[in-house]
Short mmCIF file of C-alpha atoms and ligand atoms in Angstrom, two decimals:
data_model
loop_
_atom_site.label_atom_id
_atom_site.label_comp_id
_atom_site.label_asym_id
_atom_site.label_seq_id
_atom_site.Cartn_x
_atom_site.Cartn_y
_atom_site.Cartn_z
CA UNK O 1 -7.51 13.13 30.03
CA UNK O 2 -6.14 15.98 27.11
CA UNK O 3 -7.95 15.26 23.97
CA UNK O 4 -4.55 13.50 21.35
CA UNK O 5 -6.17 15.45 18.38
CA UNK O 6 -4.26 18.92 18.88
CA UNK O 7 -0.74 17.01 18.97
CA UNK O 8 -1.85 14.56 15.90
CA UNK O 9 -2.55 17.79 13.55
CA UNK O 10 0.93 19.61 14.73
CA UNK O 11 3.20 19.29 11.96
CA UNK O 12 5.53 16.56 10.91
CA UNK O 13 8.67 17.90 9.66
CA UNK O 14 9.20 17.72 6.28
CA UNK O 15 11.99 19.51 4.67
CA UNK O 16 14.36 19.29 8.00
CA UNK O 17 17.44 16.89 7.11
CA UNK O 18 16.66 13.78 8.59
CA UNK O 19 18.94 12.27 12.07
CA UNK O 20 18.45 8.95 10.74
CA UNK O 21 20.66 7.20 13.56
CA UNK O 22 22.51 10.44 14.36
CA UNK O 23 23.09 8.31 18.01
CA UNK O 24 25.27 6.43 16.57
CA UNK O 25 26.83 8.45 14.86
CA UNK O 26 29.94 8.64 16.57
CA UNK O 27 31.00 5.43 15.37
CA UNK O 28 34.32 5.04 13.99
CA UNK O 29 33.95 5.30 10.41
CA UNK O 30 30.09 6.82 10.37
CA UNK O 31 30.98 9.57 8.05
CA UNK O 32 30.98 7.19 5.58
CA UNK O 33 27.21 6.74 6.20
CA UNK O 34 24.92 6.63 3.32
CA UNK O 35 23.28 9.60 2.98
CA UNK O 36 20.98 11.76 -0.08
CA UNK O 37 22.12 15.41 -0.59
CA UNK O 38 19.31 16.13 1.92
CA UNK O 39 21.02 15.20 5.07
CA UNK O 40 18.91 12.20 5.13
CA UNK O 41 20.68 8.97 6.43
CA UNK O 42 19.40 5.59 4.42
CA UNK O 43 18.68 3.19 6.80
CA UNK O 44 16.34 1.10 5.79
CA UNK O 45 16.95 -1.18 2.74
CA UNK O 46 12.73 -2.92 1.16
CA UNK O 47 14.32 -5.54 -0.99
CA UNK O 48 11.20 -6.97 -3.32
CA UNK O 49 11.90 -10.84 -4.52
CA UNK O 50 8.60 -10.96 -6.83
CA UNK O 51 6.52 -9.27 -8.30
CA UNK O 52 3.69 -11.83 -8.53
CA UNK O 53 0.88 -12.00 -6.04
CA UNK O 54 -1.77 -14.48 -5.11
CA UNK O 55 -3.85 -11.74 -3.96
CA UNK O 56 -5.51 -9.24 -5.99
CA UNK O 57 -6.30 -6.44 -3.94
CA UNK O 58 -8.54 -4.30 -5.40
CA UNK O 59 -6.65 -1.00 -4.32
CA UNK O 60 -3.33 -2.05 -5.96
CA UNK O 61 -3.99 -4.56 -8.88
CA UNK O 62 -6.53 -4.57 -11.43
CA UNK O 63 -6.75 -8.26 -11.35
CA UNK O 64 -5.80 -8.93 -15.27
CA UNK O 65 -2.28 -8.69 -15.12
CA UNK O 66 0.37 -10.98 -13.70
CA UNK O 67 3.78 -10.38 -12.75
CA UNK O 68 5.73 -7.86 -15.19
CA UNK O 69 9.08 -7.78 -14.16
CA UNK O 70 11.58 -10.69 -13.56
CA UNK O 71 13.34 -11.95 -10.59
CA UNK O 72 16.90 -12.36 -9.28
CA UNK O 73 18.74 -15.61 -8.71
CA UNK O 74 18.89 -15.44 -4.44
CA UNK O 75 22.71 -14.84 -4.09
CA UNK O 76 22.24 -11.94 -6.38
CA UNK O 77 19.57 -10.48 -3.82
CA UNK O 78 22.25 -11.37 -0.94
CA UNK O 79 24.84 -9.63 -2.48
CA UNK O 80 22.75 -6.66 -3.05
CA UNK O 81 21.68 -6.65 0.69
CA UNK O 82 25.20 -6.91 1.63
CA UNK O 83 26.54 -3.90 -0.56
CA UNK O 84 23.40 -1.49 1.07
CA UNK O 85 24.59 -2.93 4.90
CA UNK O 86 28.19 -1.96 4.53
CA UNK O 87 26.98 1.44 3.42
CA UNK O 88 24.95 1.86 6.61
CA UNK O 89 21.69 -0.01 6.46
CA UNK O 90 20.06 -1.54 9.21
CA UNK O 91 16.70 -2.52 8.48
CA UNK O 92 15.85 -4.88 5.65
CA UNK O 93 12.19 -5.62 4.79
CA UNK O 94 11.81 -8.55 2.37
CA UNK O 95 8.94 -7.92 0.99
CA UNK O 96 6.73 -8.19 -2.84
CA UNK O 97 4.24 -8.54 -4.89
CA UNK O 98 4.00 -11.85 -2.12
CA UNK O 99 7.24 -12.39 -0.93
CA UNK O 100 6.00 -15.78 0.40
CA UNK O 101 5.62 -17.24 -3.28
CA UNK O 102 9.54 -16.88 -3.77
CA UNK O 103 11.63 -19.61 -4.09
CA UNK O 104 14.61 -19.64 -2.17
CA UNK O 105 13.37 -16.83 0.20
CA UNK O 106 14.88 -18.89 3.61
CA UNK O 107 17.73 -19.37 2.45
CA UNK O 108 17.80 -15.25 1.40
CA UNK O 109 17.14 -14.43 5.24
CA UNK O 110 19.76 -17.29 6.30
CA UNK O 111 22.71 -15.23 4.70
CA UNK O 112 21.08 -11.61 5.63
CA UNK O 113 20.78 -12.96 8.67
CA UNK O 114 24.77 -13.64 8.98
CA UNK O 115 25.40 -9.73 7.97
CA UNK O 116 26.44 -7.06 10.56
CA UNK O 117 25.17 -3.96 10.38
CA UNK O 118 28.31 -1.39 9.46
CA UNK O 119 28.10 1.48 11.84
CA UNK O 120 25.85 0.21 14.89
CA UNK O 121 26.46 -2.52 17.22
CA UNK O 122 22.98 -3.86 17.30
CA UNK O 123 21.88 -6.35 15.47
CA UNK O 124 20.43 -6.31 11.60
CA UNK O 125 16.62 -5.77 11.71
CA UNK O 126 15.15 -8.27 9.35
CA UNK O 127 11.45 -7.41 8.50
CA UNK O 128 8.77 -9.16 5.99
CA UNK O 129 6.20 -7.62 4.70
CA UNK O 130 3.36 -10.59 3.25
CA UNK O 131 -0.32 -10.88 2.87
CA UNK O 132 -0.04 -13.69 5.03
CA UNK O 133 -1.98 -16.22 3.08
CA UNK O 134 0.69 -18.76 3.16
CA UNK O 135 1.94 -17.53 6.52
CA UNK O 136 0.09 -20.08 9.12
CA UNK O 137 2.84 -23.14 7.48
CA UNK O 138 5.99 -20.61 7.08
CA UNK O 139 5.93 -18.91 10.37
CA UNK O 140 8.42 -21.56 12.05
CA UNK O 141 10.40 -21.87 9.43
CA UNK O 142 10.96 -18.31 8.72
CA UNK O 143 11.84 -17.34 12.26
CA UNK O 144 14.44 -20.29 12.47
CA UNK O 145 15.80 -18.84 9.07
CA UNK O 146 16.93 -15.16 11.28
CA UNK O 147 13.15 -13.42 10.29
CA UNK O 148 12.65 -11.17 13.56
CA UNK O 149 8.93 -9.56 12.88
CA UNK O 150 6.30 -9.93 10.23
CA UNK O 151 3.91 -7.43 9.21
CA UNK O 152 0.71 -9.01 7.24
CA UNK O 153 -1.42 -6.41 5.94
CA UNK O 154 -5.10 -7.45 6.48
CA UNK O 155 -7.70 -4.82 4.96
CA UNK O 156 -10.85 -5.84 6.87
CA UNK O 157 -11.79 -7.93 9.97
CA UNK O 158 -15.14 -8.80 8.53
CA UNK O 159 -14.23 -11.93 6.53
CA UNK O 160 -17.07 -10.78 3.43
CA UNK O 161 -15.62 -7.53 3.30
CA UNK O 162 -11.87 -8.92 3.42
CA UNK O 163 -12.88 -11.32 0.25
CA UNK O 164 -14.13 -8.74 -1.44
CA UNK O 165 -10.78 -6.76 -0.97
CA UNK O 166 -8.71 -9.39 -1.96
CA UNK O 167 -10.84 -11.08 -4.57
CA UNK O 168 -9.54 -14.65 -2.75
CA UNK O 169 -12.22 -16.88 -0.97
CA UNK O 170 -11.43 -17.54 2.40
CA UNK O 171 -8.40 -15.34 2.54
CA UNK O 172 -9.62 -13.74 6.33
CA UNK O 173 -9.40 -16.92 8.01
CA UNK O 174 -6.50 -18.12 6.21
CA UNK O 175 -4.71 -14.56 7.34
CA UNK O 176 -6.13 -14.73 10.66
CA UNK O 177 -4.65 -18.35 11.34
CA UNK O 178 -1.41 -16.83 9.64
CA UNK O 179 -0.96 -14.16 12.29
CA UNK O 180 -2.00 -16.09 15.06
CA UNK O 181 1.39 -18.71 13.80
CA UNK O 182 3.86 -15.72 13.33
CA UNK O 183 2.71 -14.52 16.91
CA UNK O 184 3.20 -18.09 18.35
CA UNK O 185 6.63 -18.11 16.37
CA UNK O 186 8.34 -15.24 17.90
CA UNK O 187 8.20 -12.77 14.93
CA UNK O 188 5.75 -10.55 17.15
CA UNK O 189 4.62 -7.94 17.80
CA UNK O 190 3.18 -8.53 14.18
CA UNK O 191 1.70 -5.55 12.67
CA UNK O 192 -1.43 -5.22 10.75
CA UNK O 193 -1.48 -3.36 8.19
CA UNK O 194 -4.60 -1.66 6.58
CA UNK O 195 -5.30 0.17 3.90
CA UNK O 196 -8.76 2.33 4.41
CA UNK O 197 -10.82 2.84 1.01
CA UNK O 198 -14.08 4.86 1.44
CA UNK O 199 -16.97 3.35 0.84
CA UNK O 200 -15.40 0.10 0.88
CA UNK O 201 -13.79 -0.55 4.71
CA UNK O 202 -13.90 2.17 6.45
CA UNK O 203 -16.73 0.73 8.53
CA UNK O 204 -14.36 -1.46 9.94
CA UNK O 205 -12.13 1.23 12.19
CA UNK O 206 -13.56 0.31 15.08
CA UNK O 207 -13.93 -3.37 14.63
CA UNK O 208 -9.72 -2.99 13.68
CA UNK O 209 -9.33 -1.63 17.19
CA UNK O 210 -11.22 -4.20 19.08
CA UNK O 211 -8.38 -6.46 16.88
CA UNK O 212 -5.40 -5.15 17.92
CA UNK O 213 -6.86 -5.27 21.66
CA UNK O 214 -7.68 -9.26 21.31
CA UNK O 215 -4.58 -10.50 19.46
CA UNK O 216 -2.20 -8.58 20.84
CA UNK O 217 -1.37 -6.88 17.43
CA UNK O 218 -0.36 -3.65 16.25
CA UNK O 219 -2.81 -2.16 13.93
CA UNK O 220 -1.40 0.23 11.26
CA UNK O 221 -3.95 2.28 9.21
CA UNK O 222 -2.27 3.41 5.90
CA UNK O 223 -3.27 6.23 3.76
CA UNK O 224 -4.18 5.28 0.22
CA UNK O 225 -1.78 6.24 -1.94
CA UNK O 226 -1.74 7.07 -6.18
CA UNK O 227 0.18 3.60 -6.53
CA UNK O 228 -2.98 1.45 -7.77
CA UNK O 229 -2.46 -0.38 -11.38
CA UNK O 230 -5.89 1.11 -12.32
CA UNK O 231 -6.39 4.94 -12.73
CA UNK O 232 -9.01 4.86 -9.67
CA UNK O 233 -7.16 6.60 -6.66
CA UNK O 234 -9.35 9.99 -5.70
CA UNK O 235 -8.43 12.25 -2.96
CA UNK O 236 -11.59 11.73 -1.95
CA UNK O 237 -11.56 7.86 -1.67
CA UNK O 238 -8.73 8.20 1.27
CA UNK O 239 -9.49 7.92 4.78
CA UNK O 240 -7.18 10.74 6.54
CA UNK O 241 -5.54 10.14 9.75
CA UNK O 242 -7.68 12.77 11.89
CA UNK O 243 -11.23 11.15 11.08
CA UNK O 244 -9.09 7.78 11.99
CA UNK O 245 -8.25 9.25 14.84
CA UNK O 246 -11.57 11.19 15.87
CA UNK O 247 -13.23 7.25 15.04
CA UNK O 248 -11.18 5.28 17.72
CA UNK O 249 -11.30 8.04 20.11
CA UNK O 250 -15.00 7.54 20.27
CA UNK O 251 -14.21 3.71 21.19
CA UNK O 252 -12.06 4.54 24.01
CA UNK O 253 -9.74 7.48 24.74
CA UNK O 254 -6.56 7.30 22.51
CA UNK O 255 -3.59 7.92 24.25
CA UNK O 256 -0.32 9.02 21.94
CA UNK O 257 2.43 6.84 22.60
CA UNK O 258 6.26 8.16 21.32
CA UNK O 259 8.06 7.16 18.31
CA UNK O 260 10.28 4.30 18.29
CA UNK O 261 12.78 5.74 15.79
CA UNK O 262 13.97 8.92 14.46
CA UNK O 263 12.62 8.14 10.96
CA UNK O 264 9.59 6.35 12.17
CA UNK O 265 6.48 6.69 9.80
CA UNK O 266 3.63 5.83 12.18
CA UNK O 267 1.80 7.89 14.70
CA UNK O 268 1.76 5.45 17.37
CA UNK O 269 -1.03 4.99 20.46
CA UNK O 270 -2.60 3.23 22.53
CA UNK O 271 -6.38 3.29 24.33
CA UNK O 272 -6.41 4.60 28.33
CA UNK O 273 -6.12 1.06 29.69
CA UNK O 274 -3.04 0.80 27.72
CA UNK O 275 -3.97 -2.36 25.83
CA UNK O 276 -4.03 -2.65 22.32
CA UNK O 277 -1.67 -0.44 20.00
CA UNK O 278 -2.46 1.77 16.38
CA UNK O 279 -0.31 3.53 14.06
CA UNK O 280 -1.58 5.61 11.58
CA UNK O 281 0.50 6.16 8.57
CA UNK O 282 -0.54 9.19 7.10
CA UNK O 283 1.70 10.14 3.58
CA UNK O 284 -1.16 11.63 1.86
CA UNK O 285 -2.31 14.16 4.73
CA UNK O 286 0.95 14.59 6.63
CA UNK O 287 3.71 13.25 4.92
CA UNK O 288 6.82 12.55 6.41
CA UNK O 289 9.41 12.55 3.53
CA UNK O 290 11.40 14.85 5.83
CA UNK O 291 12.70 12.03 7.97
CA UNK O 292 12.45 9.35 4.79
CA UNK O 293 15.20 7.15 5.46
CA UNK O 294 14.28 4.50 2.76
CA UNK O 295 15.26 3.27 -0.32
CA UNK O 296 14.16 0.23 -2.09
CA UNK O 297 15.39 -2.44 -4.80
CA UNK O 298 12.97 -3.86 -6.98
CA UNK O 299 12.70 -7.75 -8.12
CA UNK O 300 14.37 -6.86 -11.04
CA UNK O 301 17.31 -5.03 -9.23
CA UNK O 302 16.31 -1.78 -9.76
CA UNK O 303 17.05 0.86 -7.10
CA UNK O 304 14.73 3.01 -6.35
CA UNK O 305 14.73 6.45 -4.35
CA UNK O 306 11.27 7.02 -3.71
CA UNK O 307 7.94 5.30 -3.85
CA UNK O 308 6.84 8.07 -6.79
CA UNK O 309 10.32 8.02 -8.63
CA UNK O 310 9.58 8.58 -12.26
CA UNK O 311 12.78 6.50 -13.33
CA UNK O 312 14.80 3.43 -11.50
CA UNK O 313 17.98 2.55 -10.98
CA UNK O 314 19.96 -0.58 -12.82
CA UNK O 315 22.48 -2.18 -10.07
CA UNK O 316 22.24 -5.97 -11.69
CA UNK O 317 23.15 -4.83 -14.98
CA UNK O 318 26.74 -3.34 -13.65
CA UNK O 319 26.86 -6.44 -11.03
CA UNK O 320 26.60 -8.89 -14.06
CA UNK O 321 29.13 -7.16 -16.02
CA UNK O 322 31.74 -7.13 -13.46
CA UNK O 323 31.79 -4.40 -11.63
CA UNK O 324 33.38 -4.52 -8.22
CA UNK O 325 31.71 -3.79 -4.59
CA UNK O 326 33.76 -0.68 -4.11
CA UNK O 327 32.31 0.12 -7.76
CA UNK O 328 28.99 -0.49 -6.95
CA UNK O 329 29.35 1.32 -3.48
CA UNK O 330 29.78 4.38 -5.38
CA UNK O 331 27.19 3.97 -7.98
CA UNK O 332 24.49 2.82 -4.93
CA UNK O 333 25.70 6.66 -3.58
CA UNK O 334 25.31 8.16 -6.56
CA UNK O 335 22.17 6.86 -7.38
CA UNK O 336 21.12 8.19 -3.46
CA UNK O 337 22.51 11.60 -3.33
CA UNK O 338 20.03 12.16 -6.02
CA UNK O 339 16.79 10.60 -3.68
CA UNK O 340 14.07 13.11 -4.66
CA UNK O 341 13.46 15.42 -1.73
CA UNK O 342 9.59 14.66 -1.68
CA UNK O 343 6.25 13.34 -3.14
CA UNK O 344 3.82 15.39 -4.57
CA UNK O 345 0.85 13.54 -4.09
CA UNK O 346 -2.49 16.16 -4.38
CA UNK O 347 -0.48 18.94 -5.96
CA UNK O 348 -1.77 19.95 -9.54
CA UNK O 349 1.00 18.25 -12.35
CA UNK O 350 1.49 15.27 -9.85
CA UNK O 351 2.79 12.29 -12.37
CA UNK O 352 1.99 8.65 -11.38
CA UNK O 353 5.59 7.08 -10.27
CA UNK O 354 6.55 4.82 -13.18
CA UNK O 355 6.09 1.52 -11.64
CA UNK O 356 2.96 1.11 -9.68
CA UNK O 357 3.17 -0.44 -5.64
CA UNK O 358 2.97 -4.19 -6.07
CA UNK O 359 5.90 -3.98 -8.93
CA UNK O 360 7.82 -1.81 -6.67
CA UNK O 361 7.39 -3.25 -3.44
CA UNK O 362 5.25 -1.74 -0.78
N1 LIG H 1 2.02 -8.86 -0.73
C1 LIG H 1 2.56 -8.25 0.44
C2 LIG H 1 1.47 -7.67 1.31
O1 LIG H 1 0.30 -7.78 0.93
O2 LIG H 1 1.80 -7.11 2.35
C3 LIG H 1 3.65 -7.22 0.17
C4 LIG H 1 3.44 -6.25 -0.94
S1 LIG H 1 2.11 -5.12 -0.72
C5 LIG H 1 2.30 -4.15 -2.18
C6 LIG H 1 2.74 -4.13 0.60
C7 LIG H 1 1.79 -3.18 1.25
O3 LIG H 1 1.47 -2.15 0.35
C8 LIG H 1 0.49 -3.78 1.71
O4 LIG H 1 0.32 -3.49 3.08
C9 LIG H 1 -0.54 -3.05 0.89
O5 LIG H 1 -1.73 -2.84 1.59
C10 LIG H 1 0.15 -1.74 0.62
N2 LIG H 1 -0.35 -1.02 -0.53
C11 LIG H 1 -0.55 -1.48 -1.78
N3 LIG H 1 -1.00 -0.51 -2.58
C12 LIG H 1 -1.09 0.61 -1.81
C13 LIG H 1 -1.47 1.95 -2.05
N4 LIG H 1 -1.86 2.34 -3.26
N5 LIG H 1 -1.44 2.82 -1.03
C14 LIG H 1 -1.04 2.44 0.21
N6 LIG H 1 -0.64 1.19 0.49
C15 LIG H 1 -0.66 0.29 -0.50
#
């Protein structure tokens, strides 16, 4: 069988203007499509409801401070969804600090759950993104609420290594037993997200693949990015995709599977005996802000253009004063046509984003 590595180091495009769900674009009406000045279609609406976490990973928080930033009452997060889904978005991802800790988040998936998306027949694509500590007892309930998939992000198999990571006793079996529940309640495949630091877990590729091949999961390995609280991301502290990719080879012979999406983030395969499946997200060594269809809305109600924007967006302020959905419509595509064209991540002058991941929402 061809070796995968010479197709994983070809380029992803990066400055082409996006497709986004070009397909479907001949829907009456799909001009009106939110899009940046790139080209770029948005999508794909991450909606954080907190910014408080019961885990303190030691890649993103620096385990002193709490929650910065406050939250919206739910219908003001509805009505936000709402406004981005009659502008053309058809993926929401709920998502935190832990999304799980918020109040009120059922209900907030009952009424997206009611929206249609504006310029595609399919259904709305509603995603959560949690550390799955309180998963195992929400599962049910969050799948009867409209939830279609979860994605837990799990940063070790080996249970020492994972409490280490998380700074939480316990937390591997307690996310284990939660992704085993969202698998049993339908919102599979779940993904598995993991976020390789050197020196810390990046003994545990292999074990990750052996994983995905028992449960039935996907396995996502995630580039570190600058996003930490702390001042401790190094270039050199990443894991890149093509040692990833050399490491699992080794285990069996990675076969490349296609993307799912135009604006899909993931380099997607699977082993020879086509069981088990791994992405590998790669934004530090082959970013892929060509084909970014995102945009995301902080706890606070902040929009935000990109994960290293050095300013946000108000939309509550406006909302609470009055202002109309036609007048926030235009503000939301004002705010977009201005999405910055990429990240800079490893280029001399790169600035930290102002807001760092778990305050944003990964
Ligand atoms: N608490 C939820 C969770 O753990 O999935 C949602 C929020 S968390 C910030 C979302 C994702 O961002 C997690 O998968 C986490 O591993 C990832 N993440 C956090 N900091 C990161 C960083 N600096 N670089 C890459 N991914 C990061």
């Amino acid at each position: 069988m061809a070796s995968v590595l010479p197709s994983i180091l070809d380029p992803l495009p990066t400055a082409a203007p996006a497709t986004g769900s070009d397909a479907l674009d001949a829907t009456p009406g799909a001009e009106a499509r939110l899009r940046d000045k790139h080209g770029r279609a948005i999508t794909d609406l991450r909606l954080s409801v907190t910014d408080r976490c019961n885990y303190k990973c030691v890649y993103c928080r620096t385990g002193n401070e709490g929650a910065q930033y406050s939250e919206l009452p739910i219908e003001e997060y509805a009505r936000v969804v709402r406004l981005f889904v009659s502008l053309g978005v058809e993926k929401v991802r709920l998502t935190g600090g832990e999304p799980l800790l918020r109040r009120g988040l059922l209900e907030l998936i009952g009424e997206i759950a009611a929206m249609r998306p504006a310029f595609s027949l399919e259904p709305l694509d509603i995603a959560l993104t949690t550390n799955g500590h309180l998963l195992a007892g929400m599962a049910g309930n969050l799948k009867r609420a409209g939830l279609n998939r979860a994605t837990v992000s799990m940063d070790a198999v080996d249970a020492e290594t994972f409490a280490r990571i998380t700074r939480v006793p316990g937390s591997f079996e307690r996310v284990r037993d939660g992704i085993r529940a969202a698998q049993d309640a339908g919102l599979g495949p779940v993904k598995v997200n993991a976020v390789l630091l050197r020196g810390f877990n990046d003994g545990e590729i292999e074990a990750f693949a052996e994983f995905s091949r028992n449960e039935g999961v996907i396995v996502r390995f995630i580039e570190w990015m600058p996003l930490e609280e702390d001042r401790t991301w190094t270039p050199e502290a990443v894991v890149r995709m093509e040692e990833i990719v050399t490491r699992l080879n080794a285990v069996r012979p990675l076969v490349a599977l296609p993307a799912t999406h135009a604006s899909e983030t993931a380099r997607r395969f699977t082993f020879d005996d086509g069981v088990g499946e791994i992405g590998i997200i790669a934004p530090v060594s082959h970013p892929f802000c060509g084909h970014c269809s995102r945009v995301r809305v902080t706890s606070d109600g902040k929009v935000r253009t990109c994960l290293f924007s050095q300013s946000d967006h108000d939309l509550v302020g406006p909302m609470r004063r009055g202002a109309s959905d036609d007048e926030l419509r235009a503000r939301i595509r004002k705010i977009v046509d201005r999405k910055e064209a990429r990240h800079h991540i490893g280029e001399p002058g790169f600035k930290k984003p102002s807001r760092s991941m778990v305050h944003i929402g990964g």
